[in-house]
C-alpha positions as a Markdown table, in Angstrom:
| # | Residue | x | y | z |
|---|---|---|---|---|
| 1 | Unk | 0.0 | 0.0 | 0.0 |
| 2 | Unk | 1.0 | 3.9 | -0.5 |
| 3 | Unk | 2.0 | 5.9 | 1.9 |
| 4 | Unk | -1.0 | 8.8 | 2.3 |
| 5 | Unk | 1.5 | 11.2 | 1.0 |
| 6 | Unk | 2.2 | 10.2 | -1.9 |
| 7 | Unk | -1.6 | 9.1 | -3.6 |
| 8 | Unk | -2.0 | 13.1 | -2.2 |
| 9 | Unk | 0.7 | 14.3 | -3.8 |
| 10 | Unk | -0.1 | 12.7 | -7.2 |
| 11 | Unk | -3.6 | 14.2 | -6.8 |
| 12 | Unk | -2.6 | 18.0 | -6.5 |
| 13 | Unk | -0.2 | 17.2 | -9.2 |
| 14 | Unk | -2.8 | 15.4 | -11.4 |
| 15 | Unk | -5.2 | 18.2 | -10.3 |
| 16 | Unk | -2.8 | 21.0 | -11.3 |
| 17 | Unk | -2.1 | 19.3 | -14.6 |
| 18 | Unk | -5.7 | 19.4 | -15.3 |
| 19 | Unk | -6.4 | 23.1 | -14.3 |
| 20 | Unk | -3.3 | 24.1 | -16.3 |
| 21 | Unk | -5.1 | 21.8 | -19.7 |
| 22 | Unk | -8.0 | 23.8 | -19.0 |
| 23 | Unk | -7.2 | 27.4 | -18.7 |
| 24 | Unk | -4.6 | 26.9 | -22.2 |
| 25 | Unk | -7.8 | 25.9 | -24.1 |
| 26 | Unk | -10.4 | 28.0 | -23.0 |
| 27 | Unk | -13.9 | 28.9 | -24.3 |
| 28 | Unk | -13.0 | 32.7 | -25.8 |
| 29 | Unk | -16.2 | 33.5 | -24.3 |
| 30 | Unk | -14.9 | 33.1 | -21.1 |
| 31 | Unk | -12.1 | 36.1 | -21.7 |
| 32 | Unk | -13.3 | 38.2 | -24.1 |
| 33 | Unk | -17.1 | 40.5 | -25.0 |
| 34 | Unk | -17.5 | 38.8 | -28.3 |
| 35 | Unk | -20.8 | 41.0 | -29.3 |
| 36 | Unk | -18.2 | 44.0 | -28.9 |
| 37 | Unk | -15.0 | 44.9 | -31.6 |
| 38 | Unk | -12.3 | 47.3 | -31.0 |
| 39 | Unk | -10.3 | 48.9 | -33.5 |
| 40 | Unk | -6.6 | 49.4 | -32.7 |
| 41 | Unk | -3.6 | 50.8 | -34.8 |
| 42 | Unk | -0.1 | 50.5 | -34.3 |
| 43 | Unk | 3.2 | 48.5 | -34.4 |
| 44 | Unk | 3.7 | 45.3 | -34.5 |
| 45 | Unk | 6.2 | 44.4 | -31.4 |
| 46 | Unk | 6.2 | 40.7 | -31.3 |
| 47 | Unk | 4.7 | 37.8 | -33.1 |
| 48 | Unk | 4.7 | 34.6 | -31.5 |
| 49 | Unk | 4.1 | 31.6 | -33.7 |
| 50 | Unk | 3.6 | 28.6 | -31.4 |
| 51 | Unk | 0.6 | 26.2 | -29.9 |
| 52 | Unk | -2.7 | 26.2 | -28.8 |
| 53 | Unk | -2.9 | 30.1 | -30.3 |
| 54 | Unk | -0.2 | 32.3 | -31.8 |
| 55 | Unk | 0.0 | 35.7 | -30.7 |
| 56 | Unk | 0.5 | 39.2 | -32.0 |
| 57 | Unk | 1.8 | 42.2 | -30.4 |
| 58 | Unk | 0.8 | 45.3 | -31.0 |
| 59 | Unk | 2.2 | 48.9 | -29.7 |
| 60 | Unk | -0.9 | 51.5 | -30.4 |
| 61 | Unk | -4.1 | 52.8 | -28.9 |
| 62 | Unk | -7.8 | 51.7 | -29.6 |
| 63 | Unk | -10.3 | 54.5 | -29.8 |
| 64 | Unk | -10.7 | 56.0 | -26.7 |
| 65 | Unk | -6.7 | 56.6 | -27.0 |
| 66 | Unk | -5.3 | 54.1 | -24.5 |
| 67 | Unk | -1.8 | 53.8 | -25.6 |
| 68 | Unk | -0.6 | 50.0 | -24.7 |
| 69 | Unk | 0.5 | 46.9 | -25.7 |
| 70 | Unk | -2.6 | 44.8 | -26.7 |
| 71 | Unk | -2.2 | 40.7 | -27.1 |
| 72 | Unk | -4.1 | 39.6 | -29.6 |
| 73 | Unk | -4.7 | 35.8 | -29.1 |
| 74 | Unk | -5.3 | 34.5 | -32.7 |
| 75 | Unk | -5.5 | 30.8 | -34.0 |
| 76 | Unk | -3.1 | 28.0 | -34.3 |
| 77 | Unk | 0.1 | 28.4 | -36.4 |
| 78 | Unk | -1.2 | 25.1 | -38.3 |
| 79 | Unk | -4.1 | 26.9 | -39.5 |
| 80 | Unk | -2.1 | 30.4 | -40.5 |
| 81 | Unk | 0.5 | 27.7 | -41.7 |
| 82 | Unk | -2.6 | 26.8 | -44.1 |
| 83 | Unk | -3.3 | 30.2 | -44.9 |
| 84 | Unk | 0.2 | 30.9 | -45.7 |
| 85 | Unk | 1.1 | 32.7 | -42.6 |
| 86 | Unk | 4.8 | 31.9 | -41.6 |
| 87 | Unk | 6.5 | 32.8 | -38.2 |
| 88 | Unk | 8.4 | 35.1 | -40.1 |
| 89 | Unk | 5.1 | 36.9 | -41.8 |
| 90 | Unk | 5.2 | 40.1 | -39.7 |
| 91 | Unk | 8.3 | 41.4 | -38.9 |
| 92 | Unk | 8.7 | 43.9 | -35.7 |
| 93 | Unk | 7.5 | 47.6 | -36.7 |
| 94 | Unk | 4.7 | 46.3 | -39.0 |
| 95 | Unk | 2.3 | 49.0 | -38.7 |
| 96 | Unk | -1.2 | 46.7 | -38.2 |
| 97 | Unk | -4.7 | 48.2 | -38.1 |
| 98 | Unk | -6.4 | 45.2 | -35.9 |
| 99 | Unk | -10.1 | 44.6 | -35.1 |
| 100 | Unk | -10.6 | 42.3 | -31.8 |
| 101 | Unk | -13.2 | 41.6 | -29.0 |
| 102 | Unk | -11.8 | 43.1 | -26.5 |
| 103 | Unk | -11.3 | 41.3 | -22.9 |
| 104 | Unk | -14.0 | 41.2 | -20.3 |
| 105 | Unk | -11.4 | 42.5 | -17.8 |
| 106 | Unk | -10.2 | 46.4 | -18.8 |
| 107 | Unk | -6.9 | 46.2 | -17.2 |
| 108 | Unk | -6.2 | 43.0 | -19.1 |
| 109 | Unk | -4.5 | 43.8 | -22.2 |
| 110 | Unk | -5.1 | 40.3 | -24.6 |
| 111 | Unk | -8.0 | 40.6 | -27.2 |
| 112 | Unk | -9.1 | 38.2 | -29.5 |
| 113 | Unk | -8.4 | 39.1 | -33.8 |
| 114 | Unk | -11.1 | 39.2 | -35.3 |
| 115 | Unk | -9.5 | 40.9 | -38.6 |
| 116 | Unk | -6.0 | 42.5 | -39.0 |
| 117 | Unk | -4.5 | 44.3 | -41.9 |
| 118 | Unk | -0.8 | 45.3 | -43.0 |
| 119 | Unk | -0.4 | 48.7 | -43.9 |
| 120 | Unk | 2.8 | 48.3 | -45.8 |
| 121 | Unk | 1.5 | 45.9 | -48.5 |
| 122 | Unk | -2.4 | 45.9 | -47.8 |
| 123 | Unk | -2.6 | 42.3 | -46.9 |
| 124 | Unk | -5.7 | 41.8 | -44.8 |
| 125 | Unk | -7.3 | 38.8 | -42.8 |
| 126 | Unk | -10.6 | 38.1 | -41.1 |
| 127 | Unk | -13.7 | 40.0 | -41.3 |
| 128 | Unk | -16.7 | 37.0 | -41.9 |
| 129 | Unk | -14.8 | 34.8 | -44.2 |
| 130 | Unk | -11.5 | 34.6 | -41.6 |
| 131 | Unk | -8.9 | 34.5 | -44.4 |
| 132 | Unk | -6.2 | 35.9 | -46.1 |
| 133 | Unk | -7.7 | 37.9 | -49.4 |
């Protein structure tokens, strides 16, 4: 038989394993007003290409002038790898206009794209069909 401490320590550890799972794939509901869109232009600061959702960094301010950097979750880099989206497809100082539902939490700063363009070559994404054009 087990000591006690050790089936309790697998628990919290199994338990923590599980919370972790959860909270990296969560329902975007949960984080972000997805009735509501916010524009925001700026630079591009940081692109992160990796799994469940890549990220985009973006320097600017959204309407109501808030300068900051906004975290815009996006999808997974095997879908923009479909769309022809590389890790190296924006480069740091990319000016971006970006539309995203903003968080449900104002002092958060992550948003979810809903439709980004490039201003240096007019390449856009999203809107309803959620593609490159």
């Amino acid at each position: 038989m087990k000591p006690v401490w050790a089936v309790l320590t697998f628990a919290a550890m199994a338990a923590g394993a599980s919370e972790a799972a959860l909270l990296a794939h969560h329902s975007f509901a949960t984080l972000y007003i997805e009735a509501d869109t916010i524009e925001i232009e700026g630079d591009v600061v940081e692109f992160q290409y990796k799994n469940p959702h890549s990220w985009i960094f973006v320097q600017g301010h959204e309407g109501f002038g808030r300068d900051r950097i906004y975290a815009g979750e996006w999808t997974s880099p095997s879908q923009l790898e479909r769309m022809g989206i590389s890790k190296s497809f924006f480069h740091v100082g990319d000016s971006v206009h970006v539309w995203a539902s903003p968080n449900r939490d104002p002092n958060d700063n992550r948003i979810r794209l809903k439709r980004i363009e490039r201003r240096s070559d007019g390449w856009k994404w999203g809107g309803n069909r959620g593609d490159t054009r």
